[in-house]
């Protein structure tokens, strides 16, 4: 990001927004500038004697994944993820999702350029938690979670960040594929479409990456994927139960009691899963603090429409360029028609 362009974006915010929003755009511009201005070329970091050996190894792996994304997946061939920034912290940004007490519909957050999203991101964790506290004080359910990456949608060349490097090979590949998919296709004001498309691309990309690496079908990979599917199904069942509860005609007091029971049952079922998984606790963070509506809403944003996109890819014979063209055609439709098409795809996937 060049300073003149960032200054222009901030000026637009100043002209169009109130003081609170001005502060928000200011932290967003400042945070993005820090990420971009501290970036160094991967080769320079890898060949620097001061770079720890494990960091250099991970960066070489990330570089290979990046080239694979363009060569084999048809994702944008640009300078994104060919530089590296070390921010010295665990997460790049913290997202805040808020929902009403008895609803799974997110409070929408609307911004310049990207439109309305189901979350608000902050470069400072304290700011994120302070914003979440405002929603909680008003009676909303809130969820604050750190994420390692975001996409500037091709406006700028996003660097790798140290927040990527704690991931294993498969998750690192999925992360890079996901963020590049946002550069390939993005629909303003439709977070669920964008995240499901990118998630479908990341999953297919990960499968092809493992096959290329000759580790497709390994016991560890299959076990991890099975656990992921089981946990997502568990959360999906809880979400369906709550959707039915909130849509019903019961008094709010009864809905609150049903909500409490649904989340208690979720916790009990998770403990049963852990026992079957021989104590594996990779999803423990979901229960600390205890989950609420906003947790399930965040999950649905990324996964609810994935089966539809997976079916779309299947109907195009696994041909990624054809899949991208079909997804772009969906994106060009009005929202009601687009959602109807996705529902039809999801139904065909279930049949």
Coordinates of N, CA and C in Angstrom, one line a residue, residues 5-126:
X5 N -2.1 6.5 -1.4 CA -3.4 5.8 -1.5 C -4.0 5.6 -0.1
X6 N -3.2 5.2 0.9 CA -3.8 5.0 2.2 C -4.3 6.3 2.8
X7 N -3.6 7.4 2.5 CA -4.1 8.7 3.0 C -5.4 9.1 2.3
X8 N -5.5 8.7 1.1 CA -6.8 9.0 0.3 C -7.9 8.2 1.0
X9 N -7.7 6.9 1.3 CA -8.8 6.1 1.9 C -9.2 6.7 3.3
X10 N -8.2 7.1 4.0 CA -8.5 7.7 5.3 C -9.2 9.0 5.2
X11 N -8.9 9.8 4.2 CA -9.6 11.1 3.9 C -11.0 10.9 3.6
X12 N -11.3 9.8 2.8 CA -12.7 9.5 2.4 C -13.4 9.1 3.7
X13 N -12.8 8.4 4.6 CA -13.5 8.0 5.8 C -13.8 9.2 6.7
X14 N -12.8 10.2 6.7 CA -13.0 11.4 7.5 C -14.2 12.2 7.0
X15 N -14.4 12.2 5.7 CA -15.4 13.0 5.1 C -16.8 12.3 5.2
X16 N -16.8 11.0 5.2 CA -18.1 10.3 5.2 C -18.6 9.8 6.6
X17 N -17.8 9.9 7.6 CA -18.1 9.2 8.8 C -18.0 10.1 10.0
X18 N -18.6 9.5 11.1 CA -18.5 10.2 12.4 C -17.2 9.8 13.1
X19 N -17.0 10.4 14.3 CA -15.7 10.3 14.9 C -15.3 8.9 15.3
X20 N -16.3 8.1 15.8 CA -16.0 6.7 16.1 C -15.5 5.9 14.9
X21 N -16.2 6.1 13.8 CA -15.8 5.4 12.5 C -14.5 5.9 12.0
X22 N -14.2 7.2 12.2 CA -12.9 7.8 11.8 C -11.8 7.1 12.5
X23 N -12.0 6.9 13.8 CA -11.0 6.2 14.6 C -10.8 4.7 14.1
X24 N -11.9 4.1 13.7 CA -11.8 2.7 13.3 C -11.1 2.7 11.9
X25 N -11.4 3.5 11.0 CA -10.7 3.5 9.7 C -9.2 3.9 9.9
X26 N -8.9 4.8 10.9 CA -7.6 5.1 11.2 C -6.7 3.9 11.6
X27 N -7.3 3.1 12.5 CA -6.5 1.9 13.0 C -6.4 0.9 11.9
X28 N -7.4 0.8 11.0 CA -7.3 -0.1 9.9 C -6.2 0.3 8.9
X29 N -6.2 1.6 8.5 CA -5.1 2.0 7.6 C -3.8 1.9 8.3
X30 N -3.6 2.3 9.6 CA -2.4 2.2 10.2 C -1.9 0.8 10.4
X31 N -2.8 -0.2 10.7 CA -2.4 -1.5 10.8 C -2.0 -2.1 9.5
X32 N -2.7 -1.8 8.4 CA -2.4 -2.3 7.1 C -1.0 -1.8 6.6
X33 N -0.8 -0.5 6.9 CA 0.5 0.1 6.5 C 1.7 -0.6 7.2
X34 N 1.5 -0.9 8.5 CA 2.5 -1.6 9.3 C 2.9 -3.0 8.6
X35 N 1.8 -3.7 8.3 CA 2.0 -5.0 7.7 C 2.8 -4.9 6.3
X36 N 2.4 -3.9 5.5 CA 3.0 -3.8 4.2 C 4.4 -3.1 4.3
X37 N 4.6 -2.1 5.1 CA 5.9 -1.4 5.1 C 7.0 -2.2 5.8
X38 N 6.6 -3.2 6.6 CA 7.7 -4.0 7.2 C 8.0 -5.3 6.5
X39 N 7.4 -5.5 5.3 CA 7.6 -6.7 4.5 C 8.9 -6.7 3.9
X40 N 9.5 -7.9 3.8 CA 10.8 -8.2 3.1 C 10.6 -9.3 2.2
X41 N 11.4 -9.3 1.1 CA 11.2 -10.4 0.1 C 11.6 -11.7 0.7
X42 N 10.8 -12.8 0.4 CA 11.0 -14.1 1.0 C 12.5 -14.5 0.8
X43 N 13.0 -14.4 -0.4 CA 14.4 -14.9 -0.6 C 15.4 -14.2 0.4
X44 N 15.2 -12.9 0.6 CA 16.1 -12.2 1.5 C 16.0 -12.7 2.9
X45 N 14.7 -13.0 3.4 CA 14.6 -13.5 4.7 C 15.1 -14.9 4.8
X46 N 14.8 -15.8 3.8 CA 15.3 -17.1 3.9 C 16.8 -17.2 3.9
X47 N 17.5 -16.3 3.1 CA 18.9 -16.4 3.0 C 19.7 -15.6 4.1
X48 N 18.9 -14.9 5.0 CA 19.5 -14.1 6.1 C 20.0 -15.0 7.2
X49 N 21.3 -14.9 7.5 CA 21.8 -15.8 8.6 C 21.1 -15.6 9.9
X50 N 20.4 -14.5 10.1 CA 19.8 -14.2 11.4 C 18.4 -14.9 11.4
X51 N 17.9 -15.5 10.3 CA 16.6 -16.1 10.3 C 16.7 -17.5 10.9
X52 N 15.9 -17.8 11.9 CA 15.9 -19.2 12.5 C 15.7 -20.2 11.4
X53 N 16.3 -21.4 11.6 CA 16.2 -22.4 10.5 C 14.8 -22.9 10.3
X54 N 14.0 -23.0 11.4 CA 12.6 -23.4 11.2 C 11.8 -22.4 10.5
X55 N 12.0 -21.1 10.7 CA 11.3 -20.1 10.0 C 11.7 -20.1 8.5
X56 N 13.0 -20.3 8.2 CA 13.4 -20.4 6.8 C 12.7 -21.6 6.1
X57 N 12.6 -22.7 6.9 CA 12.0 -23.9 6.3 C 10.5 -23.7 6.0
X58 N 9.8 -23.0 6.9 CA 8.4 -22.8 6.7 C 8.2 -21.8 5.5
X59 N 9.1 -20.8 5.4 CA 9.0 -19.8 4.3 C 9.3 -20.5 3.0
X60 N 10.2 -21.4 2.9 CA 10.4 -22.2 1.7 C 9.2 -23.0 1.3
X61 N 8.6 -23.6 2.3 CA 7.4 -24.4 2.1 C 6.2 -23.5 1.6
X62 N 6.1 -22.3 2.2 CA 5.0 -21.3 1.8 C 5.3 -20.9 0.4
X63 N 6.5 -20.6 0.1 CA 6.8 -20.2 -1.3 C 6.4 -21.3 -2.3
X64 N 6.7 -22.5 -2.0 CA 6.3 -23.6 -2.9 C 4.8 -23.7 -3.0
X65 N 4.1 -23.5 -1.9 CA 2.6 -23.5 -1.9 C 2.1 -22.4 -2.8
X66 N 2.7 -21.2 -2.6 CA 2.3 -20.0 -3.4 C 2.4 -20.3 -4.9
X67 N 3.5 -20.8 -5.3 CA 3.7 -21.1 -6.8 C 2.7 -22.2 -7.2
X68 N 2.4 -23.2 -6.4 CA 1.5 -24.2 -6.7 C 0.1 -23.6 -6.9
X69 N -0.3 -22.6 -6.1 CA -1.6 -22.0 -6.2 C -1.8 -21.4 -7.6
X70 N -0.9 -20.8 -8.1 CA -1.0 -20.2 -9.5 C -0.9 -21.2 -10.6
X71 N 0.1 -22.1 -10.4 CA 0.4 -23.0 -11.5 C -0.6 -24.1 -11.6
X72 N -1.2 -24.6 -10.5 CA -2.0 -25.8 -10.5 C -3.5 -25.5 -10.2
X73 N -3.8 -24.4 -9.5 CA -5.1 -24.1 -9.1 C -5.7 -22.9 -9.8
X74 N -5.0 -22.2 -10.6 CA -5.5 -21.1 -11.4 C -5.8 -19.9 -10.5
X75 N -5.1 -19.8 -9.4 CA -5.3 -18.6 -8.5 C -4.4 -17.5 -9.0
X76 N -4.7 -16.2 -8.6 CA -4.0 -15.1 -9.2 C -2.5 -15.2 -9.1
X77 N -1.8 -14.9 -10.2 CA -0.4 -15.0 -10.3 C 0.2 -13.6 -10.2
X78 N 0.4 -13.2 -9.0 CA 0.9 -11.8 -8.7 C 1.9 -11.9 -7.6
X79 N 2.2 -10.8 -7.0 CA 3.3 -10.7 -5.9 C 2.8 -11.0 -4.5
X80 N 1.5 -11.3 -4.4 CA 1.0 -11.6 -3.0 C 1.7 -12.9 -2.5
X81 N 2.1 -12.8 -1.2 CA 2.7 -13.9 -0.4 C 4.1 -14.2 -0.9
X82 N 4.7 -13.2 -1.5 CA 6.1 -13.4 -1.9 C 7.0 -12.5 -1.1
X83 N 6.4 -11.8 -0.1 CA 7.2 -11.1 0.9 C 6.8 -11.6 2.3
X84 N 7.5 -11.2 3.3 CA 7.3 -11.7 4.7 C 7.4 -10.5 5.7
X85 N 6.4 -10.5 6.6 CA 6.4 -9.5 7.7 C 6.3 -10.2 9.0
X86 N 7.2 -9.9 9.9 CA 7.2 -10.4 11.3 C 6.6 -9.3 12.2
X87 N 5.4 -9.5 12.7 CA 4.8 -8.6 13.6 C 5.0 -8.9 15.0
X88 N 5.6 -10.0 15.3 CA 5.9 -10.4 16.7 C 4.7 -10.6 17.5
X89 N 3.6 -11.0 16.9 CA 2.4 -11.4 17.7 C 1.7 -12.6 17.1
X90 N 0.7 -13.2 17.8 CA 0.2 -14.5 17.4 C -0.8 -14.3 16.3
X91 N -1.6 -13.2 16.3 CA -2.6 -13.1 15.3 C -2.4 -11.8 14.5
X92 N -2.9 -11.7 13.3 CA -2.8 -10.5 12.5 C -3.9 -9.5 12.9
X93 N -5.1 -10.0 12.9 CA -6.2 -9.2 13.4 C -7.2 -10.0 14.2
X94 N -8.1 -9.3 14.9 CA -9.1 -10.0 15.8 C -10.4 -9.5 15.2
X95 N -11.3 -10.5 14.9 CA -12.6 -10.3 14.4 C -13.6 -10.3 15.6
X96 N -14.6 -9.5 15.5 CA -15.8 -9.4 16.4 C -17.0 -9.8 15.6
X97 N -17.7 -10.8 16.1 CA -19.0 -11.2 15.5 C -20.1 -10.9 16.7
X98 N -21.2 -10.3 16.3 CA -22.2 -10.0 17.3 C -23.6 -10.5 16.7
X99 N -24.4 -11.1 17.6 CA -25.8 -11.4 17.2 C -26.7 -11.0 18.3
X100 N -28.0 -10.8 18.0 CA -29.0 -10.6 19.1 C -29.0 -11.9 20.0
X101 N -29.6 -11.7 21.2 CA -29.6 -12.7 22.2 C -30.3 -14.0 21.7
X102 N -31.4 -13.8 20.9 CA -32.2 -14.9 20.5 C -32.3 -15.0 18.9
X103 N -31.1 -14.9 18.3 CA -31.0 -14.9 16.9 C -29.7 -15.4 16.4
X104 N -29.6 -16.0 15.3 CA -28.3 -16.4 14.7 C -27.9 -15.5 13.5
X105 N -28.7 -14.4 13.3 CA -28.4 -13.4 12.3 C -27.3 -12.4 12.8
X106 N -26.2 -12.3 12.1 CA -25.2 -11.4 12.6 C -25.6 -9.9 12.5
X107 N -25.0 -9.1 13.4 CA -25.1 -7.7 13.2 C -24.2 -7.3 12.1
X108 N -24.7 -6.7 11.0 CA -23.8 -6.4 9.8 C -23.0 -5.2 10.1
X109 N -21.8 -5.2 9.6 CA -20.8 -4.1 9.7 C -20.5 -3.6 8.3
X110 N -20.8 -2.4 8.0 CA -20.6 -1.9 6.6 C -19.5 -0.9 6.5
X111 N -18.7 -1.0 5.4 CA -17.5 -0.3 5.2 C -17.3 0.2 3.8
X112 N -16.4 1.2 3.7 CA -16.1 1.7 2.4 C -15.5 0.5 1.6
X113 N -15.7 0.5 0.3 CA -15.1 -0.4 -0.7 C -15.6 -1.8 -0.6
X114 N -15.5 -2.5 0.6 CA -15.8 -3.9 0.6 C -17.3 -4.2 0.9
X115 N -18.1 -3.2 1.3 CA -19.5 -3.3 1.6 C -19.7 -3.9 3.0
X116 N -20.8 -4.6 3.2 CA -21.2 -5.1 4.5 C -20.7 -6.5 4.8
X117 N -20.2 -6.7 6.0 CA -19.7 -7.9 6.4 C -20.4 -8.4 7.7
X118 N -20.2 -9.7 8.0 CA -20.8 -10.2 9.3 C -19.9 -10.1 10.5
X119 N -18.8 -9.3 10.3 CA -17.9 -9.2 11.4 C -17.2 -7.8 11.3
X120 N -16.4 -7.4 12.3 CA -15.6 -6.2 12.3 C -14.2 -6.6 12.8
X121 N -13.2 -6.3 12.0 CA -11.8 -6.7 12.3 C -11.0 -5.5 12.9
X122 N -10.1 -5.9 13.9 CA -9.3 -4.9 14.5 C -7.8 -5.4 14.5
X123 N -6.9 -4.5 14.4 CA -5.5 -4.9 14.5 C -5.0 -4.9 15.9
X124 N -5.8 -4.4 16.8 CA -5.4 -4.4 18.3 C -6.4 -5.3 19.0
X125 N -6.0 -6.3 19.8 CA -6.9 -7.1 20.5 C -7.7 -6.3 21.5
X126 N -7.1 -5.4 22.2 CA -7.8 -4.6 23.2 C -8.9 -3.9 22.6

